[in-house]
Each structure stands twice: as C-alpha cells, then as structure tokens.
C-alpha cells in the first residue's frame, strides 16, 4: 500500500524556484525543485519559506513547551540556525529586512515574544522589530494570520480596528479603512496601490488609496 502524501505548506519565489513541505507516514520532507530534503531531525513542521537560492526557513506552530521551533536550513538540509520564534505562529513572510512572523490569538494573548503580535527576526534569530513595543498608537493586531511582504516591511490586516496596515521596519505605520466585508480574509496581495483580497472563494480588487469600493476580481467557484 502506498503511503498517503500530504502537502503541508509550500512557497515559490521568482528565480528561486518552488519548495513544498510534505508529510508521508508521519515523516516530513521537502521538495525544492529537483532537491529532496529529508527532515529526519524534526518531529513536527508546519510551514516553509524560501529565504534565498541556498537557504530555507521552516517552523512549527507551537503552543507551549518547545524552546526551539524555527530553523534555517541550507540546500543539503543541514541546520544553519535554530531559535524560538514564538508561540502560535500564524503567518510568515520573508523579504530583505528579515523574517516576519505574525501570531494567532493564542500567542498574542499568551506569553513571550508572540505577545508582540508581529515580530521581525534576522536569519540568525535576532529580534529586529516588535510591533507592540515599537509602534505607538498603531492599529491593534489581535490575530495576525494574513500578511504580505513589501520592500520595507509587511502589510497586515487589523480586523479589530477594521484597517489595512503597512508596517515598516523603521516603525512607520500607514493604515487605510478596510471594507467590513473584506475583514477576516484568507489572503492578501498588494500591487500598484491595489489590494487583492481573497475571501470565501472570491478575490476582490480594492483601490485602497483612492478609497473606492472593492469589486469582485475573480470568482473562484466558477
């Protein structure tokens, strides 16, 4: 009997290929283009992101008890860096400024670094930015599970304040009132002052800087 293969998570970056985190018979491994990396040292992994042409980032969701739950791997699968990236990791994006981690409410209202809601780490695990500590009078992030990387930071959704928020590494915050029906969305992409927001099998195109209404860009059920 063939073991069932489950795709746990995946990532794709231009010029760096695509990487898939898979699970089969309780074992995790990675397909990165033509490479196959067996994660024999890891009992549980929940996500993967490509850092550059030679390195991957993997992490475990973690609620409590794990001191190490994030690893930087090279193309051979060897661990280059490992650190604790917080509890209840809900979303991860990577850009030139670092590894941005957003947390679910279990972490934000828990203990440790995840109470910062949004944190940027260096590849080695050094904290570069903490949202709740470094942002004054910014929108409240109580469940940071949707993010999109910009050149200088990340875009996130503040459902409690009903705003689309651009968080930059230097602490600058830009935010825009978000249509209520787009809150609690499942994915987000920003391009040329347009937000593409996915919710309930529909993708909306929203000119957020012009404050115009969002319109259905694509209906995925069709």
JSON list of C-alpha atoms in Angstrom, two decimals:
[
{"chain": "A", "resi": 1, "resn": "UNK", "atom": "CA", "xyz": [0.00, 0.00, 0.00]},
{"chain": "A", "resi": 2, "resn": "UNK", "atom": "CA", "xyz": [1.29, 3.44, -0.89]},
{"chain": "A", "resi": 3, "resn": "UNK", "atom": "CA", "xyz": [1.57, 5.92, 1.97]},
{"chain": "A", "resi": 4, "resn": "UNK", "atom": "CA", "xyz": [-0.62, 8.98, 1.62]},
{"chain": "A", "resi": 5, "resn": "UNK", "atom": "CA", "xyz": [1.42, 12.08, 0.77]},
{"chain": "A", "resi": 6, "resn": "UNK", "atom": "CA", "xyz": [0.18, 15.34, 2.28]},
{"chain": "A", "resi": 7, "resn": "UNK", "atom": "CA", "xyz": [1.37, 18.77, 1.17]},
{"chain": "A", "resi": 8, "resn": "UNK", "atom": "CA", "xyz": [1.64, 20.67, 4.45]},
{"chain": "A", "resi": 9, "resn": "UNK", "atom": "CA", "xyz": [2.80, 24.01, 3.05]},
{"chain": "A", "resi": 10, "resn": "UNK", "atom": "CA", "xyz": [4.56, 25.48, 0.03]},
{"chain": "A", "resi": 11, "resn": "UNK", "atom": "CA", "xyz": [6.36, 28.59, -1.18]},
{"chain": "A", "resi": 12, "resn": "UNK", "atom": "CA", "xyz": [7.50, 29.97, -4.52]},
{"chain": "A", "resi": 13, "resn": "UNK", "atom": "CA", "xyz": [9.80, 32.90, -5.25]},
{"chain": "A", "resi": 14, "resn": "UNK", "atom": "CA", "xyz": [10.85, 34.14, -8.66]},
{"chain": "A", "resi": 15, "resn": "UNK", "atom": "CA", "xyz": [14.31, 32.90, -9.70]},
{"chain": "A", "resi": 16, "resn": "UNK", "atom": "CA", "xyz": [14.46, 30.75, -6.56]},
{"chain": "A", "resi": 17, "resn": "UNK", "atom": "CA", "xyz": [12.05, 28.01, -7.56]},
{"chain": "A", "resi": 18, "resn": "UNK", "atom": "CA", "xyz": [9.31, 26.40, -5.52]},
{"chain": "A", "resi": 19, "resn": "UNK", "atom": "CA", "xyz": [9.55, 24.45, -2.28]},
{"chain": "A", "resi": 20, "resn": "UNK", "atom": "CA", "xyz": [6.97, 22.06, -0.88]},
{"chain": "A", "resi": 21, "resn": "UNK", "atom": "CA", "xyz": [6.83, 20.74, 2.65]},
{"chain": "A", "resi": 22, "resn": "UNK", "atom": "CA", "xyz": [5.35, 17.24, 2.53]},
{"chain": "A", "resi": 23, "resn": "UNK", "atom": "CA", "xyz": [4.41, 14.55, 5.02]},
{"chain": "A", "resi": 24, "resn": "UNK", "atom": "CA", "xyz": [4.24, 10.82, 4.46]},
{"chain": "A", "resi": 25, "resn": "UNK", "atom": "CA", "xyz": [3.91, 8.10, 7.07]},
{"chain": "A", "resi": 26, "resn": "UNK", "atom": "CA", "xyz": [4.46, 10.65, 9.87]},
{"chain": "A", "resi": 27, "resn": "UNK", "atom": "CA", "xyz": [7.75, 11.79, 8.30]},
{"chain": "A", "resi": 28, "resn": "UNK", "atom": "CA", "xyz": [8.42, 15.26, 6.89]},
{"chain": "A", "resi": 29, "resn": "UNK", "atom": "CA", "xyz": [10.49, 16.09, 3.83]},
{"chain": "A", "resi": 30, "resn": "UNK", "atom": "CA", "xyz": [10.99, 18.94, 1.37]},
{"chain": "A", "resi": 31, "resn": "UNK", "atom": "CA", "xyz": [10.85, 19.04, -2.42]},
{"chain": "A", "resi": 32, "resn": "UNK", "atom": "CA", "xyz": [12.77, 22.11, -3.56]},
{"chain": "A", "resi": 33, "resn": "UNK", "atom": "CA", "xyz": [12.76, 21.92, -7.34]},
{"chain": "A", "resi": 34, "resn": "UNK", "atom": "CA", "xyz": [14.98, 18.88, -8.02]},
{"chain": "A", "resi": 35, "resn": "UNK", "atom": "CA", "xyz": [16.21, 18.56, -4.43]},
{"chain": "A", "resi": 36, "resn": "UNK", "atom": "CA", "xyz": [14.66, 16.25, -1.86]},
{"chain": "A", "resi": 37, "resn": "UNK", "atom": "CA", "xyz": [15.48, 17.04, 1.77]},
{"chain": "A", "resi": 38, "resn": "UNK", "atom": "CA", "xyz": [14.54, 14.51, 4.45]},
{"chain": "A", "resi": 39, "resn": "UNK", "atom": "CA", "xyz": [13.70, 16.20, 7.75]},
{"chain": "A", "resi": 40, "resn": "UNK", "atom": "CA", "xyz": [14.69, 13.29, 10.00]},
{"chain": "A", "resi": 41, "resn": "UNK", "atom": "CA", "xyz": [15.55, 15.61, 12.88]},
{"chain": "A", "resi": 42, "resn": "UNK", "atom": "CA", "xyz": [12.10, 17.19, 13.02]},
{"chain": "A", "resi": 43, "resn": "UNK", "atom": "CA", "xyz": [9.10, 15.52, 14.63]},
{"chain": "A", "resi": 44, "resn": "UNK", "atom": "CA", "xyz": [6.71, 18.24, 13.52]},
{"chain": "A", "resi": 45, "resn": "UNK", "atom": "CA", "xyz": [6.91, 21.09, 10.99]},
{"chain": "A", "resi": 46, "resn": "UNK", "atom": "CA", "xyz": [4.01, 23.33, 9.96]},
{"chain": "A", "resi": 47, "resn": "UNK", "atom": "CA", "xyz": [5.43, 25.77, 7.40]},
{"chain": "A", "resi": 48, "resn": "UNK", "atom": "CA", "xyz": [8.16, 26.57, 4.90]},
{"chain": "A", "resi": 49, "resn": "UNK", "atom": "CA", "xyz": [9.52, 29.70, 3.19]},
{"chain": "A", "resi": 50, "resn": "UNK", "atom": "CA", "xyz": [12.39, 30.26, 0.76]},
{"chain": "A", "resi": 51, "resn": "UNK", "atom": "CA", "xyz": [14.99, 32.71, 2.08]},
{"chain": "A", "resi": 52, "resn": "UNK", "atom": "CA", "xyz": [17.36, 32.79, -0.90]},
{"chain": "A", "resi": 53, "resn": "UNK", "atom": "CA", "xyz": [18.88, 30.47, -3.50]},
{"chain": "A", "resi": 54, "resn": "UNK", "atom": "CA", "xyz": [20.63, 28.42, -0.81]},
{"chain": "A", "resi": 55, "resn": "UNK", "atom": "CA", "xyz": [18.51, 28.60, 2.32]},
{"chain": "A", "resi": 56, "resn": "UNK", "atom": "CA", "xyz": [15.04, 27.66, 3.57]},
{"chain": "A", "resi": 57, "resn": "UNK", "atom": "CA", "xyz": [13.13, 28.61, 6.70]},
{"chain": "A", "resi": 58, "resn": "UNK", "atom": "CA", "xyz": [10.88, 26.06, 8.42]},
{"chain": "A", "resi": 59, "resn": "UNK", "atom": "CA", "xyz": [8.91, 26.35, 11.63]},
{"chain": "A", "resi": 60, "resn": "UNK", "atom": "CA", "xyz": [6.46, 24.60, 13.94]},
{"chain": "A", "resi": 61, "resn": "UNK", "atom": "CA", "xyz": [3.19, 26.23, 15.08]},
{"chain": "A", "resi": 62, "resn": "UNK", "atom": "CA", "xyz": [3.89, 25.63, 18.81]},
{"chain": "A", "resi": 63, "resn": "UNK", "atom": "CA", "xyz": [1.64, 26.49, 21.71]},
{"chain": "A", "resi": 64, "resn": "UNK", "atom": "CA", "xyz": [3.93, 25.79, 24.64]},
{"chain": "A", "resi": 65, "resn": "UNK", "atom": "CA", "xyz": [6.87, 23.75, 25.83]},
{"chain": "A", "resi": 66, "resn": "UNK", "atom": "CA", "xyz": [9.15, 24.00, 22.80]},
{"chain": "A", "resi": 67, "resn": "UNK", "atom": "CA", "xyz": [12.25, 26.14, 23.22]},
{"chain": "A", "resi": 68, "resn": "UNK", "atom": "CA", "xyz": [13.24, 25.77, 19.54]},
{"chain": "A", "resi": 69, "resn": "UNK", "atom": "CA", "xyz": [10.60, 25.90, 16.83]},
{"chain": "A", "resi": 70, "resn": "UNK", "atom": "CA", "xyz": [12.29, 27.66, 13.88]},
{"chain": "A", "resi": 71, "resn": "UNK", "atom": "CA", "xyz": [15.17, 26.52, 11.69]},
{"chain": "A", "resi": 72, "resn": "UNK", "atom": "CA", "xyz": [17.20, 27.88, 8.80]},
{"chain": "A", "resi": 73, "resn": "UNK", "atom": "CA", "xyz": [18.38, 25.07, 6.52]},
{"chain": "A", "resi": 74, "resn": "UNK", "atom": "CA", "xyz": [20.87, 25.00, 3.69]},
{"chain": "A", "resi": 75, "resn": "UNK", "atom": "CA", "xyz": [20.27, 23.16, 0.42]},
{"chain": "A", "resi": 76, "resn": "UNK", "atom": "CA", "xyz": [21.66, 19.95, 1.94]},
{"chain": "A", "resi": 77, "resn": "UNK", "atom": "CA", "xyz": [19.15, 20.09, 4.77]},
{"chain": "A", "resi": 78, "resn": "UNK", "atom": "CA", "xyz": [21.74, 20.96, 7.40]},
{"chain": "A", "resi": 79, "resn": "UNK", "atom": "CA", "xyz": [20.64, 23.33, 10.16]},
{"chain": "A", "resi": 80, "resn": "UNK", "atom": "CA", "xyz": [22.46, 26.67, 9.97]},
{"chain": "A", "resi": 81, "resn": "UNK", "atom": "CA", "xyz": [20.44, 28.49, 12.62]},
{"chain": "A", "resi": 82, "resn": "UNK", "atom": "CA", "xyz": [17.74, 27.50, 15.10]},
{"chain": "A", "resi": 83, "resn": "UNK", "atom": "CA", "xyz": [15.75, 29.60, 17.56]},
{"chain": "A", "resi": 84, "resn": "UNK", "atom": "CA", "xyz": [12.39, 30.09, 19.27]},
{"chain": "A", "resi": 85, "resn": "UNK", "atom": "CA", "xyz": [10.17, 32.22, 17.02]},
{"chain": "A", "resi": 86, "resn": "UNK", "atom": "CA", "xyz": [7.20, 32.49, 19.38]},
{"chain": "A", "resi": 87, "resn": "UNK", "atom": "CA", "xyz": [4.04, 30.54, 20.10]},
{"chain": "A", "resi": 88, "resn": "UNK", "atom": "CA", "xyz": [1.03, 30.10, 17.80]},
{"chain": "A", "resi": 89, "resn": "UNK", "atom": "CA", "xyz": [2.82, 31.14, 14.60]},
{"chain": "A", "resi": 90, "resn": "UNK", "atom": "CA", "xyz": [0.06, 32.01, 12.14]},
{"chain": "A", "resi": 91, "resn": "UNK", "atom": "CA", "xyz": [1.89, 33.60, 9.18]},
{"chain": "A", "resi": 92, "resn": "UNK", "atom": "CA", "xyz": [5.44, 34.06, 7.93]},
{"chain": "A", "resi": 93, "resn": "UNK", "atom": "CA", "xyz": [6.79, 36.22, 5.10]},
{"chain": "A", "resi": 94, "resn": "UNK", "atom": "CA", "xyz": [10.40, 36.96, 4.17]},
{"chain": "A", "resi": 95, "resn": "UNK", "atom": "CA", "xyz": [11.99, 39.97, 2.50]},
{"chain": "A", "resi": 96, "resn": "UNK", "atom": "CA", "xyz": [15.28, 41.86, 2.61]},
{"chain": "A", "resi": 97, "resn": "UNK", "atom": "CA", "xyz": [14.50, 43.23, 6.07]},
{"chain": "A", "resi": 98, "resn": "UNK", "atom": "CA", "xyz": [14.19, 39.80, 7.65]},
{"chain": "A", "resi": 99, "resn": "UNK", "atom": "CA", "xyz": [11.80, 37.02, 8.65]},
{"chain": "A", "resi": 100, "resn": "UNK", "atom": "CA", "xyz": [8.42, 38.49, 9.62]},
{"chain": "A", "resi": 101, "resn": "UNK", "atom": "CA", "xyz": [6.28, 36.35, 11.90]},
{"chain": "A", "resi": 102, "resn": "UNK", "atom": "CA", "xyz": [2.65, 37.05, 12.76]},
{"chain": "A", "resi": 103, "resn": "UNK", "atom": "CA", "xyz": [0.88, 35.24, 15.59]},
{"chain": "A", "resi": 104, "resn": "UNK", "atom": "CA", "xyz": [-2.58, 33.88, 16.28]},
{"chain": "A", "resi": 105, "resn": "UNK", "atom": "CA", "xyz": [-4.61, 34.97, 19.29]},
{"chain": "A", "resi": 106, "resn": "UNK", "atom": "CA", "xyz": [-3.35, 32.01, 21.34]},
{"chain": "A", "resi": 107, "resn": "UNK", "atom": "CA", "xyz": [0.11, 33.55, 21.15]},
{"chain": "A", "resi": 108, "resn": "UNK", "atom": "CA", "xyz": [-0.78, 37.25, 21.26]},
{"chain": "A", "resi": 109, "resn": "UNK", "atom": "CA", "xyz": [-2.77, 36.77, 24.46]},
{"chain": "A", "resi": 110, "resn": "UNK", "atom": "CA", "xyz": [-0.27, 34.28, 25.85]},
{"chain": "A", "resi": 111, "resn": "UNK", "atom": "CA", "xyz": [3.31, 34.74, 26.97]},
{"chain": "A", "resi": 112, "resn": "UNK", "atom": "CA", "xyz": [6.70, 35.51, 25.46]},
{"chain": "A", "resi": 113, "resn": "UNK", "atom": "CA", "xyz": [7.69, 37.13, 22.17]},
{"chain": "A", "resi": 114, "resn": "UNK", "atom": "CA", "xyz": [4.38, 36.26, 20.47]},
{"chain": "A", "resi": 115, "resn": "UNK", "atom": "CA", "xyz": [2.58, 38.83, 22.65]},
{"chain": "A", "resi": 116, "resn": "UNK", "atom": "CA", "xyz": [4.18, 41.43, 20.35]},
{"chain": "A", "resi": 117, "resn": "UNK", "atom": "CA", "xyz": [1.66, 40.33, 17.65]},
{"chain": "A", "resi": 118, "resn": "UNK", "atom": "CA", "xyz": [4.16, 40.88, 14.81]},
{"chain": "A", "resi": 119, "resn": "UNK", "atom": "CA", "xyz": [7.93, 40.37, 15.01]},
{"chain": "A", "resi": 120, "resn": "UNK", "atom": "CA", "xyz": [10.80, 40.59, 12.53]},
{"chain": "A", "resi": 121, "resn": "UNK", "atom": "CA", "xyz": [13.77, 38.26, 13.08]},
{"chain": "A", "resi": 122, "resn": "UNK", "atom": "CA", "xyz": [17.15, 38.17, 11.42]},
{"chain": "A", "resi": 123, "resn": "UNK", "atom": "CA", "xyz": [18.11, 34.90, 9.74]},
{"chain": "A", "resi": 124, "resn": "UNK", "atom": "CA", "xyz": [20.11, 34.08, 12.85]},
{"chain": "A", "resi": 125, "resn": "UNK", "atom": "CA", "xyz": [17.11, 34.62, 15.14]},
{"chain": "A", "resi": 126, "resn": "UNK", "atom": "CA", "xyz": [17.90, 38.09, 16.49]},
{"chain": "A", "resi": 127, "resn": "UNK", "atom": "CA", "xyz": [14.81, 40.22, 17.07]},
{"chain": "A", "resi": 128, "resn": "UNK", "atom": "CA", "xyz": [14.85, 43.29, 14.80]},
{"chain": "A", "resi": 129, "resn": "UNK", "atom": "CA", "xyz": [11.34, 44.65, 15.31]},
{"chain": "A", "resi": 130, "resn": "UNK", "atom": "CA", "xyz": [8.49, 44.14, 17.82]},
{"chain": "A", "resi": 131, "resn": "UNK", "atom": "CA", "xyz": [5.13, 45.62, 16.85]},
{"chain": "A", "resi": 132, "resn": "UNK", "atom": "CA", "xyz": [3.51, 46.21, 20.24]},
{"chain": "A", "resi": 133, "resn": "UNK", "atom": "CA", "xyz": [6.71, 47.51, 21.80]},
{"chain": "A", "resi": 134, "resn": "UNK", "atom": "CA", "xyz": [7.91, 49.75, 18.97]},
{"chain": "A", "resi": 135, "resn": "UNK", "atom": "CA", "xyz": [4.66, 51.07, 17.48]},
{"chain": "A", "resi": 136, "resn": "UNK", "atom": "CA", "xyz": [2.83, 53.78, 19.37]},
{"chain": "A", "resi": 137, "resn": "UNK", "atom": "CA", "xyz": [-0.89, 54.32, 18.83]},
{"chain": "A", "resi": 138, "resn": "UNK", "atom": "CA", "xyz": [-0.97, 51.87, 15.93]},
{"chain": "A", "resi": 139, "resn": "UNK", "atom": "CA", "xyz": [-3.95, 49.69, 14.98]},
{"chain": "A", "resi": 140, "resn": "UNK", "atom": "CA", "xyz": [-4.44, 46.73, 17.29]},
{"chain": "A", "resi": 141, "resn": "UNK", "atom": "CA", "xyz": [-3.35, 43.35, 15.91]},
{"chain": "A", "resi": 142, "resn": "UNK", "atom": "CA", "xyz": [-5.16, 40.55, 17.71]},
{"chain": "A", "resi": 143, "resn": "UNK", "atom": "CA", "xyz": [-4.82, 37.76, 15.13]},
{"chain": "A", "resi": 144, "resn": "UNK", "atom": "CA", "xyz": [-2.03, 38.34, 12.64]},
{"chain": "A", "resi": 145, "resn": "UNK", "atom": "CA", "xyz": [-2.64, 35.46, 10.22]},
{"chain": "A", "resi": 146, "resn": "UNK", "atom": "CA", "xyz": [-2.71, 37.34, 6.89]},
{"chain": "A", "resi": 147, "resn": "UNK", "atom": "CA", "xyz": [0.41, 39.19, 5.69]},
{"chain": "A", "resi": 148, "resn": "UNK", "atom": "CA", "xyz": [2.06, 40.36, 2.51]},
{"chain": "A", "resi": 149, "resn": "UNK", "atom": "CA", "xyz": [5.71, 41.46, 2.26]},
{"chain": "A", "resi": 150, "resn": "UNK", "atom": "CA", "xyz": [6.69, 44.88, 0.97]},
{"chain": "A", "resi": 151, "resn": "UNK", "atom": "CA", "xyz": [10.23, 46.09, 0.33]},
{"chain": "A", "resi": 152, "resn": "UNK", "atom": "CA", "xyz": [10.48, 47.80, 3.71]},
{"chain": "A", "resi": 153, "resn": "UNK", "atom": "CA", "xyz": [8.14, 45.77, 5.90]},
{"chain": "A", "resi": 154, "resn": "UNK", "atom": "CA", "xyz": [4.80, 44.00, 5.70]},
{"chain": "A", "resi": 155, "resn": "UNK", "atom": "CA", "xyz": [1.10, 44.59, 5.05]},
{"chain": "A", "resi": 156, "resn": "UNK", "atom": "CA", "xyz": [-1.29, 43.17, 7.64]},
{"chain": "A", "resi": 157, "resn": "UNK", "atom": "CA", "xyz": [-5.00, 43.38, 8.44]},
{"chain": "A", "resi": 158, "resn": "UNK", "atom": "CA", "xyz": [-6.26, 44.77, 11.73]},
{"chain": "A", "resi": 159, "resn": "UNK", "atom": "CA", "xyz": [-9.72, 43.23, 11.96]},
{"chain": "A", "resi": 160, "resn": "UNK", "atom": "CA", "xyz": [-10.46, 44.77, 15.35]},
{"chain": "A", "resi": 161, "resn": "UNK", "atom": "CA", "xyz": [-9.84, 48.30, 14.02]},
{"chain": "A", "resi": 162, "resn": "UNK", "atom": "CA", "xyz": [-11.04, 47.50, 10.51]},
{"chain": "A", "resi": 163, "resn": "UNK", "atom": "CA", "xyz": [-7.88, 48.69, 8.76]},
{"chain": "A", "resi": 164, "resn": "UNK", "atom": "CA", "xyz": [-5.29, 47.61, 6.21]},
{"chain": "A", "resi": 165, "resn": "UNK", "atom": "CA", "xyz": [-1.91, 48.40, 7.76]},
{"chain": "A", "resi": 166, "resn": "UNK", "atom": "CA", "xyz": [1.56, 48.84, 6.28]},
{"chain": "A", "resi": 167, "resn": "UNK", "atom": "CA", "xyz": [4.17, 48.22, 8.98]},
{"chain": "A", "resi": 168, "resn": "UNK", "atom": "CA", "xyz": [7.71, 49.30, 8.14]},
{"chain": "A", "resi": 169, "resn": "UNK", "atom": "CA", "xyz": [10.96, 48.33, 9.79]},
{"chain": "A", "resi": 170, "resn": "UNK", "atom": "CA", "xyz": [11.62, 51.92, 10.88]},
{"chain": "A", "resi": 171, "resn": "UNK", "atom": "CA", "xyz": [8.37, 51.96, 12.85]},
{"chain": "A", "resi": 172, "resn": "UNK", "atom": "CA", "xyz": [6.34, 53.97, 10.36]},
{"chain": "A", "resi": 173, "resn": "UNK", "atom": "CA", "xyz": [2.70, 52.93, 10.08]},
{"chain": "A", "resi": 174, "resn": "UNK", "atom": "CA", "xyz": [0.33, 53.69, 7.22]},
{"chain": "A", "resi": 175, "resn": "UNK", "atom": "CA", "xyz": [-3.23, 52.44, 7.54]},
{"chain": "A", "resi": 176, "resn": "UNK", "atom": "CA", "xyz": [-6.41, 52.61, 5.49]},
{"chain": "A", "resi": 177, "resn": "UNK", "atom": "CA", "xyz": [-10.05, 51.94, 6.45]},
{"chain": "A", "resi": 178, "resn": "UNK", "atom": "CA", "xyz": [-10.95, 48.49, 5.14]},
{"chain": "A", "resi": 179, "resn": "UNK", "atom": "CA", "xyz": [-14.40, 47.46, 3.88]},
{"chain": "A", "resi": 180, "resn": "UNK", "atom": "CA", "xyz": [-16.05, 45.38, 6.59]},
{"chain": "A", "resi": 181, "resn": "UNK", "atom": "CA", "xyz": [-16.90, 42.56, 4.22]},
{"chain": "A", "resi": 182, "resn": "UNK", "atom": "CA", "xyz": [-13.18, 42.07, 3.44]},
{"chain": "A", "resi": 183, "resn": "UNK", "atom": "CA", "xyz": [-12.12, 41.61, 7.06]},
{"chain": "A", "resi": 184, "resn": "UNK", "atom": "CA", "xyz": [-11.26, 38.07, 8.17]},
{"chain": "A", "resi": 185, "resn": "UNK", "atom": "CA", "xyz": [-9.92, 37.40, 4.68]},
{"chain": "A", "resi": 186, "resn": "UNK", "atom": "CA", "xyz": [-7.76, 34.36, 3.87]},
{"chain": "A", "resi": 187, "resn": "UNK", "atom": "CA", "xyz": [-5.05, 36.01, 1.73]},
{"chain": "A", "resi": 188, "resn": "UNK", "atom": "CA", "xyz": [-3.76, 39.40, 0.67]},
{"chain": "A", "resi": 189, "resn": "UNK", "atom": "CA", "xyz": [-1.60, 40.82, -2.12]},
{"chain": "A", "resi": 190, "resn": "UNK", "atom": "CA", "xyz": [-0.65, 44.45, -2.71]},
{"chain": "A", "resi": 191, "resn": "UNK", "atom": "CA", "xyz": [0.36, 45.74, -6.14]},
{"chain": "A", "resi": 192, "resn": "UNK", "atom": "CA", "xyz": [0.42, 49.29, -7.51]},
{"chain": "A", "resi": 193, "resn": "UNK", "atom": "CA", "xyz": [-1.80, 50.72, -4.75]},
{"chain": "A", "resi": 194, "resn": "UNK", "atom": "CA", "xyz": [-4.31, 47.95, -5.30]},
{"chain": "A", "resi": 195, "resn": "UNK", "atom": "CA", "xyz": [-5.17, 45.30, -2.72]},
{"chain": "A", "resi": 196, "resn": "UNK", "atom": "CA", "xyz": [-6.21, 41.87, -3.94]},
{"chain": "A", "resi": 197, "resn": "UNK", "atom": "CA", "xyz": [-8.11, 40.23, -1.11]},
{"chain": "A", "resi": 198, "resn": "UNK", "atom": "CA", "xyz": [-9.35, 36.65, -1.07]},
{"chain": "A", "resi": 199, "resn": "UNK", "atom": "CA", "xyz": [-12.38, 35.73, 0.98]},
{"chain": "A", "resi": 200, "resn": "UNK", "atom": "CA", "xyz": [-14.92, 32.93, 0.69]},
{"chain": "A", "resi": 201, "resn": "UNK", "atom": "CA", "xyz": [-13.81, 31.75, -2.76]},
{"chain": "A", "resi": 202, "resn": "UNK", "atom": "CA", "xyz": [-13.77, 35.25, -4.19]},
{"chain": "A", "resi": 203, "resn": "UNK", "atom": "CA", "xyz": [-10.90, 37.61, -4.95]},
{"chain": "A", "resi": 204, "resn": "UNK", "atom": "CA", "xyz": [-11.66, 41.32, -4.60]},
{"chain": "A", "resi": 205, "resn": "UNK", "atom": "CA", "xyz": [-9.71, 44.18, -6.15]},
{"chain": "A", "resi": 206, "resn": "UNK", "atom": "CA", "xyz": [-9.69, 47.21, -3.88]},
{"chain": "A", "resi": 207, "resn": "UNK", "atom": "CA", "xyz": [-8.08, 50.61, -4.76]},
{"chain": "A", "resi": 208, "resn": "UNK", "atom": "CA", "xyz": [-7.39, 51.35, -1.10]},
{"chain": "A", "resi": 209, "resn": "UNK", "atom": "CA", "xyz": [-5.52, 54.65, -1.55]},
{"chain": "A", "resi": 210, "resn": "UNK", "atom": "CA", "xyz": [-8.35, 56.08, -3.63]},
{"chain": "A", "resi": 211, "resn": "UNK", "atom": "CA", "xyz": [-10.85, 54.82, -1.07]},
{"chain": "A", "resi": 212, "resn": "UNK", "atom": "CA", "xyz": [-13.04, 53.37, -3.76]},
{"chain": "A", "resi": 213, "resn": "UNK", "atom": "CA", "xyz": [-15.24, 50.35, -3.23]},
{"chain": "A", "resi": 214, "resn": "UNK", "atom": "CA", "xyz": [-13.88, 46.84, -3.67]},
{"chain": "A", "resi": 215, "resn": "UNK", "atom": "CA", "xyz": [-15.13, 44.84, -6.64]},
{"chain": "A", "resi": 216, "resn": "UNK", "atom": "CA", "xyz": [-15.01, 41.13, -7.36]},
{"chain": "A", "resi": 217, "resn": "UNK", "atom": "CA", "xyz": [-11.93, 40.50, -9.48]},
{"chain": "A", "resi": 218, "resn": "UNK", "atom": "CA", "xyz": [-12.28, 36.73, -9.70]},
{"chain": "A", "resi": 219, "resn": "UNK", "atom": "CA", "xyz": [-14.88, 34.25, -8.52]},
{"chain": "A", "resi": 220, "resn": "UNK", "atom": "CA", "xyz": [-13.02, 31.02, -7.81]},
{"chain": "A", "resi": 221, "resn": "UNK", "atom": "CA", "xyz": [-16.22, 28.94, -7.69]},
{"chain": "A", "resi": 222, "resn": "UNK", "atom": "CA", "xyz": [-16.83, 29.46, -11.39]}
]
